[in-house]
């Protein structure tokens, strides 16, 4: 979407609600807590902010929660359940909000308690890949440069971009064109323009980039069972660069 002033004001509000959901989940995500409890906390933020969920009921089978809670070898789209988090688990939290018809979408990954060295590095590299991708954004820059920045950051660290998933345009729907790839598909392609709203979301694996969808129809799991991290922001292209709409 290309946001005008009014649309951008609503996108900012949706983004702020998503950031609030993240804050609530992050504070409560400790060993002994279930992922469905964390989902309920996020749902209560939506209610208190008079926002609605773009995840609940999405797709087929209809997604059953307001957050995705993806633990360890689950890359994305893990369904919150009674599973209790343990010290050292890697939790990826993805959620969105709709305010006045406009969508926000963002994700972060964190360790429960203390992270082992490999997990800390995975978290740092994935978050840095997102920051570097946001850093290349400006009007006139090719969309493909976002994917190039992600791929470069991830591969320079010896890690892998997860195959088959990408970011997206966002606005009056959660998923709009264009696809925002996490790798460089080659020269050419469209250029960014002021007001474009995008969800950028590197997914990074320690081991194989291959995944499969689990029997629940949603959970995306690494083929080799290794850990994976996911960071996502909704951003708008500004005259000089990018504004992050889902920042805490
Ligand atoms: N937030 C995801 C994305 O970034 C979409 C989640 S699908 C849902 O595209 F069904 F879980 F909502
Ligand atoms: Co997204």
PDB file of C-alpha atoms and ligand atoms in Angstrom:
ATOM      1  CA  UNK A   1       0.000   0.000   0.000  1.00  0.00           C
ATOM      2  CA  UNK A   2       0.990   3.625  -0.525  1.00  0.00           C
ATOM      3  CA  UNK A   3      -0.153   5.403   2.625  1.00  0.00           C
ATOM      4  CA  UNK A   4      -1.378   9.001   2.589  1.00  0.00           C
ATOM      5  CA  UNK A   5      -1.315  11.068   5.802  1.00  0.00           C
ATOM      6  CA  UNK A   6      -4.550   9.675   7.172  1.00  0.00           C
ATOM      7  CA  UNK A   7      -3.679   6.086   6.377  1.00  0.00           C
ATOM      8  CA  UNK A   8      -0.248   6.543   7.922  1.00  0.00           C
ATOM      9  CA  UNK A   9      -1.773   7.848  11.156  1.00  0.00           C
ATOM     10  CA  UNK A  10      -3.834   4.640  11.398  1.00  0.00           C
ATOM     11  CA  UNK A  11      -0.856   2.455  10.495  1.00  0.00           C
ATOM     12  CA  UNK A  12       1.071   4.127  13.330  1.00  0.00           C
ATOM     13  CA  UNK A  13      -1.720   3.323  15.772  1.00  0.00           C
ATOM     14  CA  UNK A  14      -1.900  -0.298  14.625  1.00  0.00           C
ATOM     15  CA  UNK A  15       1.871  -0.548  14.936  1.00  0.00           C
ATOM     16  CA  UNK A  16       1.798   0.867  18.464  1.00  0.00           C
ATOM     17  CA  UNK A  17      -0.745  -1.775  19.516  1.00  0.00           C
ATOM     18  CA  UNK A  18       1.489  -4.535  18.126  1.00  0.00           C
ATOM     19  CA  UNK A  19       4.449  -3.091  20.043  1.00  0.00           C
ATOM     20  CA  UNK A  20       2.341  -3.125  23.215  1.00  0.00           C
ATOM     21  CA  UNK A  21       1.438  -6.776  22.648  1.00  0.00           C
ATOM     22  CA  UNK A  22       5.135  -7.546  22.246  1.00  0.00           C
ATOM     23  CA  UNK A  23       5.974  -5.758  25.470  1.00  0.00           C
ATOM     24  CA  UNK A  24       3.312  -7.670  27.411  1.00  0.00           C
ATOM     25  CA  UNK A  25       4.462 -11.021  26.062  1.00  0.00           C
ATOM     26  CA  UNK A  26       8.169 -10.328  26.552  1.00  0.00           C
ATOM     27  CA  UNK A  27       7.710  -9.340  30.195  1.00  0.00           C
ATOM     28  CA  UNK A  28       5.717 -12.484  30.961  1.00  0.00           C
ATOM     29  CA  UNK A  29       7.784 -14.989  28.966  1.00  0.00           C
ATOM     30  CA  UNK A  30       9.618 -16.891  31.700  1.00  0.00           C
ATOM     31  CA  UNK A  31      10.155 -20.562  32.488  1.00  0.00           C
ATOM     32  CA  UNK A  32       6.985 -22.215  33.763  1.00  0.00           C
ATOM     33  CA  UNK A  33       4.545 -20.144  31.701  1.00  0.00           C
ATOM     34  CA  UNK A  34       2.541 -21.685  28.845  1.00  0.00           C
ATOM     35  CA  UNK A  35       2.446 -20.201  25.368  1.00  0.00           C
ATOM     36  CA  UNK A  36      -1.369 -20.045  25.507  1.00  0.00           C
ATOM     37  CA  UNK A  37      -1.091 -17.861  28.620  1.00  0.00           C
ATOM     38  CA  UNK A  38       1.141 -15.490  26.643  1.00  0.00           C
ATOM     39  CA  UNK A  39      -1.412 -15.490  23.809  1.00  0.00           C
ATOM     40  CA  UNK A  40      -4.130 -14.494  26.299  1.00  0.00           C
ATOM     41  CA  UNK A  41      -2.008 -11.571  27.495  1.00  0.00           C
ATOM     42  CA  UNK A  42      -1.618 -10.379  23.907  1.00  0.00           C
ATOM     43  CA  UNK A  43      -5.369 -10.754  23.352  1.00  0.00           C
ATOM     44  CA  UNK A  44      -6.086  -8.608  26.404  1.00  0.00           C
ATOM     45  CA  UNK A  45      -3.878  -5.835  24.987  1.00  0.00           C
ATOM     46  CA  UNK A  46      -5.917  -5.932  21.772  1.00  0.00           C
ATOM     47  CA  UNK A  47      -9.149  -5.639  23.743  1.00  0.00           C
ATOM     48  CA  UNK A  48      -7.930  -2.798  25.937  1.00  0.00           C
ATOM     49  CA  UNK A  49      -6.730  -0.855  22.875  1.00  0.00           C
ATOM     50  CA  UNK A  50      -9.985  -1.458  20.962  1.00  0.00           C
ATOM     51  CA  UNK A  51      -8.070  -3.226  18.204  1.00  0.00           C
ATOM     52  CA  UNK A  52      -8.787  -6.551  16.522  1.00  0.00           C
ATOM     53  CA  UNK A  53      -6.603  -9.479  15.482  1.00  0.00           C
ATOM     54  CA  UNK A  54      -5.559 -10.115  11.907  1.00  0.00           C
ATOM     55  CA  UNK A  55      -4.225 -13.569  12.866  1.00  0.00           C
ATOM     56  CA  UNK A  56      -7.362 -15.059  14.457  1.00  0.00           C
ATOM     57  CA  UNK A  57      -9.328 -16.932  11.785  1.00  0.00           C
ATOM     58  CA  UNK A  58      -6.719 -16.239   9.080  1.00  0.00           C
ATOM     59  CA  UNK A  59      -6.190 -18.815   6.306  1.00  0.00           C
ATOM     60  CA  UNK A  60      -7.037 -22.523   6.143  1.00  0.00           C
ATOM     61  CA  UNK A  61      -7.409 -24.172   8.559  1.00  0.00           C
ATOM     62  CA  UNK A  62      -8.515 -20.926  10.278  1.00  0.00           C
ATOM     63  CA  UNK A  63      -5.663 -19.801  12.532  1.00  0.00           C
ATOM     64  CA  UNK A  64      -6.897 -20.289  16.137  1.00  0.00           C
ATOM     65  CA  UNK A  65      -5.023 -17.590  18.123  1.00  0.00           C
ATOM     66  CA  UNK A  66      -3.963 -13.922  18.091  1.00  0.00           C
ATOM     67  CA  UNK A  67      -0.246 -14.737  18.230  1.00  0.00           C
ATOM     68  CA  UNK A  68       2.129 -17.291  16.771  1.00  0.00           C
ATOM     69  CA  UNK A  69       4.345 -18.863  19.443  1.00  0.00           C
ATOM     70  CA  UNK A  70       7.147 -20.791  17.789  1.00  0.00           C
ATOM     71  CA  UNK A  71       9.495 -22.666  20.130  1.00  0.00           C
ATOM     72  CA  UNK A  72      13.022 -23.903  19.249  1.00  0.00           C
ATOM     73  CA  UNK A  73      12.843 -25.853  15.961  1.00  0.00           C
ATOM     74  CA  UNK A  74       9.516 -24.218  15.052  1.00  0.00           C
ATOM     75  CA  UNK A  75      10.413 -21.366  12.676  1.00  0.00           C
ATOM     76  CA  UNK A  76       7.062 -19.538  12.447  1.00  0.00           C
ATOM     77  CA  UNK A  77       3.295 -20.099  12.797  1.00  0.00           C
ATOM     78  CA  UNK A  78       3.510 -22.190  15.983  1.00  0.00           C
ATOM     79  CA  UNK A  79       0.071 -22.377  17.633  1.00  0.00           C
ATOM     80  CA  UNK A  80      -0.034 -21.327  21.324  1.00  0.00           C
ATOM     81  CA  UNK A  81      -0.912 -24.268  23.572  1.00  0.00           C
ATOM     82  CA  UNK A  82      -0.437 -25.652  27.079  1.00  0.00           C
ATOM     83  CA  UNK A  83       3.266 -26.281  26.456  1.00  0.00           C
ATOM     84  CA  UNK A  84       5.217 -24.792  29.326  1.00  0.00           C
ATOM     85  CA  UNK A  85       8.359 -22.840  28.467  1.00  0.00           C
ATOM     86  CA  UNK A  86      11.655 -24.146  29.875  1.00  0.00           C
ATOM     87  CA  UNK A  87      14.913 -22.358  30.718  1.00  0.00           C
ATOM     88  CA  UNK A  88      16.959 -22.019  27.546  1.00  0.00           C
ATOM     89  CA  UNK A  89      14.049 -22.349  25.106  1.00  0.00           C
ATOM     90  CA  UNK A  90      14.076 -20.089  22.066  1.00  0.00           C
ATOM     91  CA  UNK A  91      10.665 -18.430  21.652  1.00  0.00           C
ATOM     92  CA  UNK A  92       9.567 -16.555  18.527  1.00  0.00           C
ATOM     93  CA  UNK A  93       6.523 -14.332  19.006  1.00  0.00           C
ATOM     94  CA  UNK A  94       4.607 -13.010  15.986  1.00  0.00           C
ATOM     95  CA  UNK A  95       1.391 -11.006  16.189  1.00  0.00           C
ATOM     96  CA  UNK A  96      -0.600  -8.300  14.517  1.00  0.00           C
ATOM     97  CA  UNK A  97      -3.381  -5.802  15.091  1.00  0.00           C
ATOM     98  CA  UNK A  98      -5.999  -3.976  13.046  1.00  0.00           C
ATOM     99  CA  UNK A  99      -6.983  -0.380  13.917  1.00  0.00           C
ATOM    100  CA  UNK A 100      -9.631   1.393  11.815  1.00  0.00           C
ATOM    101  CA  UNK A 101      -9.044  -1.088   8.991  1.00  0.00           C
ATOM    102  CA  UNK A 102      -5.240  -0.740   8.944  1.00  0.00           C
ATOM    103  CA  UNK A 103      -2.834  -3.542   9.818  1.00  0.00           C
ATOM    104  CA  UNK A 104       0.338  -3.888  11.839  1.00  0.00           C
ATOM    105  CA  UNK A 105       2.467  -7.062  11.930  1.00  0.00           C
ATOM    106  CA  UNK A 106       5.696  -7.729  13.809  1.00  0.00           C
ATOM    107  CA  UNK A 107       7.722 -10.511  15.384  1.00  0.00           C
ATOM    108  CA  UNK A 108      10.673 -11.009  17.705  1.00  0.00           C
ATOM    109  CA  UNK A 109      12.594 -13.954  19.108  1.00  0.00           C
ATOM    110  CA  UNK A 110      13.994 -14.299  22.631  1.00  0.00           C
ATOM    111  CA  UNK A 111      15.596 -16.819  24.916  1.00  0.00           C
ATOM    112  CA  UNK A 112      13.766 -17.982  28.031  1.00  0.00           C
ATOM    113  CA  UNK A 113      16.228 -17.329  30.848  1.00  0.00           C
ATOM    114  CA  UNK A 114      19.826 -17.606  29.742  1.00  0.00           C
ATOM    115  CA  UNK A 115      20.574 -18.394  26.081  1.00  0.00           C
ATOM    116  CA  UNK A 116      23.395 -20.727  25.050  1.00  0.00           C
ATOM    117  CA  UNK A 117      26.100 -19.187  22.842  1.00  0.00           C
ATOM    118  CA  UNK A 118      24.682 -20.494  19.560  1.00  0.00           C
ATOM    119  CA  UNK A 119      21.208 -19.183  20.371  1.00  0.00           C
ATOM    120  CA  UNK A 120      22.524 -15.746  21.399  1.00  0.00           C
ATOM    121  CA  UNK A 121      24.379 -15.490  18.138  1.00  0.00           C
ATOM    122  CA  UNK A 122      21.340 -16.594  16.123  1.00  0.00           C
ATOM    123  CA  UNK A 123      19.241 -13.908  17.851  1.00  0.00           C
ATOM    124  CA  UNK A 124      21.855 -11.191  17.286  1.00  0.00           C
ATOM    125  CA  UNK A 125      22.407 -12.044  13.634  1.00  0.00           C
ATOM    126  CA  UNK A 126      18.692 -12.213  12.810  1.00  0.00           C
ATOM    127  CA  UNK A 127      17.885  -8.924  14.542  1.00  0.00           C
ATOM    128  CA  UNK A 128      20.880  -7.272  12.862  1.00  0.00           C
ATOM    129  CA  UNK A 129      19.761  -8.607   9.463  1.00  0.00           C
ATOM    130  CA  UNK A 130      16.395  -6.902   9.963  1.00  0.00           C
ATOM    131  CA  UNK A 131      18.074  -3.647  11.044  1.00  0.00           C
ATOM    132  CA  UNK A 132      20.406  -3.701   8.039  1.00  0.00           C
ATOM    133  CA  UNK A 133      17.508  -4.359   5.676  1.00  0.00           C
ATOM    134  CA  UNK A 134      15.573  -1.424   7.135  1.00  0.00           C
ATOM    135  CA  UNK A 135      18.736   0.657   6.804  1.00  0.00           C
ATOM    136  CA  UNK A 136      18.864   0.363   3.005  1.00  0.00           C
ATOM    137  CA  UNK A 137      15.292   1.631   2.556  1.00  0.00           C
ATOM    138  CA  UNK A 138      14.779   4.971   0.800  1.00  0.00           C
ATOM    139  CA  UNK A 139      12.652   6.216  -2.096  1.00  0.00           C
ATOM    140  CA  UNK A 140      14.124   5.078  -5.409  1.00  0.00           C
ATOM    141  CA  UNK A 141      16.031   2.127  -3.926  1.00  0.00           C
ATOM    142  CA  UNK A 142      15.057  -1.191  -5.477  1.00  0.00           C
ATOM    143  CA  UNK A 143      12.869  -3.477  -3.362  1.00  0.00           C
ATOM    144  CA  UNK A 144      15.390  -6.255  -4.095  1.00  0.00           C
ATOM    145  CA  UNK A 145      18.003  -4.446  -2.023  1.00  0.00           C
ATOM    146  CA  UNK A 146      16.076  -5.376   1.128  1.00  0.00           C
ATOM    147  CA  UNK A 147      16.545  -9.076   0.405  1.00  0.00           C
ATOM    148  CA  UNK A 148      20.136  -8.529  -0.567  1.00  0.00           C
ATOM    149  CA  UNK A 149      20.853  -6.870   2.786  1.00  0.00           C
ATOM    150  CA  UNK A 150      19.194  -9.706   4.709  1.00  0.00           C
ATOM    151  CA  UNK A 151      21.027 -12.410   2.787  1.00  0.00           C
ATOM    152  CA  UNK A 152      24.383 -10.686   3.121  1.00  0.00           C
ATOM    153  CA  UNK A 153      24.059 -10.259   6.884  1.00  0.00           C
ATOM    154  CA  UNK A 154      22.901 -13.823   7.451  1.00  0.00           C
ATOM    155  CA  UNK A 155      25.394 -15.560   5.188  1.00  0.00           C
ATOM    156  CA  UNK A 156      28.325 -13.451   6.412  1.00  0.00           C
ATOM    157  CA  UNK A 157      27.601 -14.947   9.825  1.00  0.00           C
ATOM    158  CA  UNK A 158      27.550 -18.503   8.450  1.00  0.00           C
ATOM    159  CA  UNK A 159      23.804 -18.898   9.060  1.00  0.00           C
ATOM    160  CA  UNK A 160      20.997 -19.599   6.572  1.00  0.00           C
ATOM    161  CA  UNK A 161      17.943 -17.761   5.285  1.00  0.00           C
ATOM    162  CA  UNK A 162      14.938 -20.077   5.712  1.00  0.00           C
ATOM    163  CA  UNK A 163      13.589 -21.170   2.304  1.00  0.00           C
ATOM    164  CA  UNK A 164      10.048 -20.547   1.136  1.00  0.00           C
ATOM    165  CA  UNK A 165       8.871 -17.688   3.406  1.00  0.00           C
ATOM    166  CA  UNK A 166       9.130 -13.942   2.990  1.00  0.00           C
ATOM    167  CA  UNK A 167       7.818 -10.529   4.012  1.00  0.00           C
ATOM    168  CA  UNK A 168       5.050  -8.626   2.287  1.00  0.00           C
ATOM    169  CA  UNK A 169       3.299  -5.394   1.593  1.00  0.00           C
ATOM    170  CA  UNK A 170       0.814  -4.452   4.326  1.00  0.00           C
ATOM    171  CA  UNK A 171      -1.931  -1.854   4.676  1.00  0.00           C
ATOM    172  CA  UNK A 172      -5.669  -2.453   4.510  1.00  0.00           C
ATOM    173  CA  UNK A 173      -4.832  -6.178   4.422  1.00  0.00           C
ATOM    174  CA  UNK A 174      -2.126  -8.029   6.365  1.00  0.00           C
ATOM    175  CA  UNK A 175      -0.676  -9.519   3.193  1.00  0.00           C
ATOM    176  CA  UNK A 176      -0.465  -7.271   0.159  1.00  0.00           C
ATOM    177  CA  UNK A 177       1.898  -7.199  -2.797  1.00  0.00           C
ATOM    178  CA  UNK A 178       4.829  -7.035  -3.161  1.00  0.00           C
ATOM    179  CA  UNK A 179       6.597 -10.064  -1.681  1.00  0.00           C
ATOM    180  CA  UNK A 180       9.589  -8.851   0.331  1.00  0.00           C
ATOM    181  CA  UNK A 181      12.200 -11.557  -0.159  1.00  0.00           C
ATOM    182  CA  UNK A 182      14.939 -12.413   2.308  1.00  0.00           C
ATOM    183  CA  UNK A 183      17.473 -12.998  -0.467  1.00  0.00           C
ATOM    184  CA  UNK A 184      18.573 -11.235  -3.622  1.00  0.00           C
ATOM    185  CA  UNK A 185      16.730 -12.536  -6.698  1.00  0.00           C
ATOM    186  CA  UNK A 186      18.911 -10.614  -9.160  1.00  0.00           C
ATOM    187  CA  UNK A 187      18.978  -7.220 -10.834  1.00  0.00           C
ATOM    188  CA  UNK A 188      15.990  -5.076 -11.693  1.00  0.00           C
ATOM    189  CA  UNK A 189      12.555  -5.063 -10.125  1.00  0.00           C
ATOM    190  CA  UNK A 190      10.393  -2.298  -8.695  1.00  0.00           C
ATOM    191  CA  UNK A 191      11.689   0.697  -6.775  1.00  0.00           C
ATOM    192  CA  UNK A 192      10.546   1.836  -3.338  1.00  0.00           C
ATOM    193  CA  UNK A 193       8.454   4.991  -3.133  1.00  0.00           C
ATOM    194  CA  UNK A 194       7.570   7.292  -0.240  1.00  0.00           C
ATOM    195  CA  UNK A 195       4.514   6.031   1.657  1.00  0.00           C
ATOM    196  CA  UNK A 196       4.924   2.323   0.774  1.00  0.00           C
ATOM    197  CA  UNK A 197       4.192   0.145   3.792  1.00  0.00           C
ATOM    198  CA  UNK A 198       6.069  -3.147   4.098  1.00  0.00           C
ATOM    199  CA  UNK A 199       6.505  -5.980   6.588  1.00  0.00           C
ATOM    200  CA  UNK A 200      10.133  -7.115   6.560  1.00  0.00           C
ATOM    201  CA  UNK A 201      10.763 -10.425   8.270  1.00  0.00           C
ATOM    202  CA  UNK A 202      14.005 -12.383   8.099  1.00  0.00           C
ATOM    203  CA  UNK A 203      13.720 -15.988   9.256  1.00  0.00           C
ATOM    204  CA  UNK A 204      17.137 -17.490   9.960  1.00  0.00           C
ATOM    205  CA  UNK A 205      18.207 -21.051  10.644  1.00  0.00           C
ATOM    206  CA  UNK A 206      21.345 -22.398  12.270  1.00  0.00           C
ATOM    207  CA  UNK A 207      21.173 -25.600  10.213  1.00  0.00           C
ATOM    208  CA  UNK A 208      19.312 -26.473   7.051  1.00  0.00           C
ATOM    209  CA  UNK A 209      17.126 -23.816   5.358  1.00  0.00           C
ATOM    210  CA  UNK A 210      14.540 -26.552   4.623  1.00  0.00           C
ATOM    211  CA  UNK A 211      11.286 -26.789   6.565  1.00  0.00           C
ATOM    212  CA  UNK A 212       8.038 -28.751   6.666  1.00  0.00           C
ATOM    213  CA  UNK A 213       4.564 -27.946   7.984  1.00  0.00           C
ATOM    214  CA  UNK A 214       3.596 -30.014  11.033  1.00  0.00           C
ATOM    215  CA  UNK A 215       0.394 -32.031  11.391  1.00  0.00           C
ATOM    216  CA  UNK A 216      -1.448 -29.077  12.969  1.00  0.00           C
ATOM    217  CA  UNK A 217      -1.497 -27.503   9.497  1.00  0.00           C
ATOM    218  CA  UNK A 218       0.432 -24.414  10.629  1.00  0.00           C
ATOM    219  CA  UNK A 219       3.681 -24.942  12.540  1.00  0.00           C
ATOM    220  CA  UNK A 220       6.663 -24.529  10.198  1.00  0.00           C
ATOM    221  CA  UNK A 221       9.484 -26.738  11.512  1.00  0.00           C
ATOM    222  CA  UNK A 222      13.142 -26.947  10.429  1.00  0.00           C
ATOM    223  CA  UNK A 223      13.788 -30.200   8.549  1.00  0.00           C
ATOM    224  CA  UNK A 224      16.831 -30.987  10.714  1.00  0.00           C
ATOM    225  CA  UNK A 225      15.287 -29.947  14.032  1.00  0.00           C
ATOM    226  CA  UNK A 226      17.748 -27.088  14.504  1.00  0.00           C
ATOM    227  CA  UNK A 227      16.819 -23.714  15.955  1.00  0.00           C
ATOM    228  CA  UNK A 228      15.547 -20.764  13.990  1.00  0.00           C
ATOM    229  CA  UNK A 229      14.798 -17.112  14.787  1.00  0.00           C
ATOM    230  CA  UNK A 230      12.405 -14.528  13.326  1.00  0.00           C
ATOM    231  CA  UNK A 231      12.335 -10.727  13.623  1.00  0.00           C
ATOM    232  CA  UNK A 232       9.783  -8.583  11.802  1.00  0.00           C
ATOM    233  CA  UNK A 233       8.763  -4.929  11.660  1.00  0.00           C
ATOM    234  CA  UNK A 234       6.113  -3.046   9.743  1.00  0.00           C
ATOM    235  CA  UNK A 235       7.777   0.017   8.183  1.00  0.00           C
ATOM    236  CA  UNK A 236       6.838   2.931   5.948  1.00  0.00           C
ATOM    237  CA  UNK A 237       9.162   4.407   3.336  1.00  0.00           C
ATOM    238  CA  UNK A 238       9.750   8.070   4.199  1.00  0.00           C
ATOM    239  CA  UNK A 239      11.341  10.878   2.194  1.00  0.00           C
ATOM    240  CA  UNK A 240      14.732  10.070   3.694  1.00  0.00           C
ATOM    241  CA  UNK A 241      14.593   6.422   4.724  1.00  0.00           C
ATOM    242  CA  UNK A 242      12.185   4.275   6.715  1.00  0.00           C
ATOM    243  CA  UNK A 243      10.052   4.767   9.814  1.00  0.00           C
ATOM    244  CA  UNK A 244       9.481   1.641  11.902  1.00  0.00           C
ATOM    245  CA  UNK A 245       5.787   1.543  12.858  1.00  0.00           C
ATOM    246  CA  UNK A 246       6.003  -1.396  15.275  1.00  0.00           C
ATOM    247  CA  UNK A 247       8.965  -0.250  17.408  1.00  0.00           C
ATOM    248  CA  UNK A 248       8.530  -0.502  21.203  1.00  0.00           C
TER     249      UNK A 248
HETATM  250  N1  LIG B   1       2.517 -12.675  10.746  1.00  0.00           N
HETATM  251  C1  LIG B   1       2.631 -13.664   9.735  1.00  0.00           C
HETATM  252  C2  LIG B   1       3.314 -12.970   8.621  1.00  0.00           C
HETATM  253  O1  LIG B   1       4.208 -12.319   8.925  1.00  0.00           O
HETATM  254  C3  LIG B   1       1.338 -14.242   9.352  1.00  0.00           C
HETATM  255  C4  LIG B   1       0.824 -15.146  10.355  1.00  0.00           C
HETATM  256  S1  LIG B   1      -0.319 -16.149   9.667  1.00  0.00           S
HETATM  257  C5  LIG B   1      -1.404 -16.381  10.917  1.00  0.00           C
HETATM  258  O2  LIG B   1       3.013 -12.971   7.491  1.00  0.00           O
HETATM  259  F1  LIG B   1      -2.342 -17.148  10.485  1.00  0.00           F
HETATM  260  F2  LIG B   1      -0.793 -16.881  11.908  1.00  0.00           F
HETATM  261  F3  LIG B   1      -1.894 -15.248  11.225  1.00  0.00           F
HETATM  262 CO1  LIG B   2       4.381 -10.656   8.277  1.00  0.00          CO
END
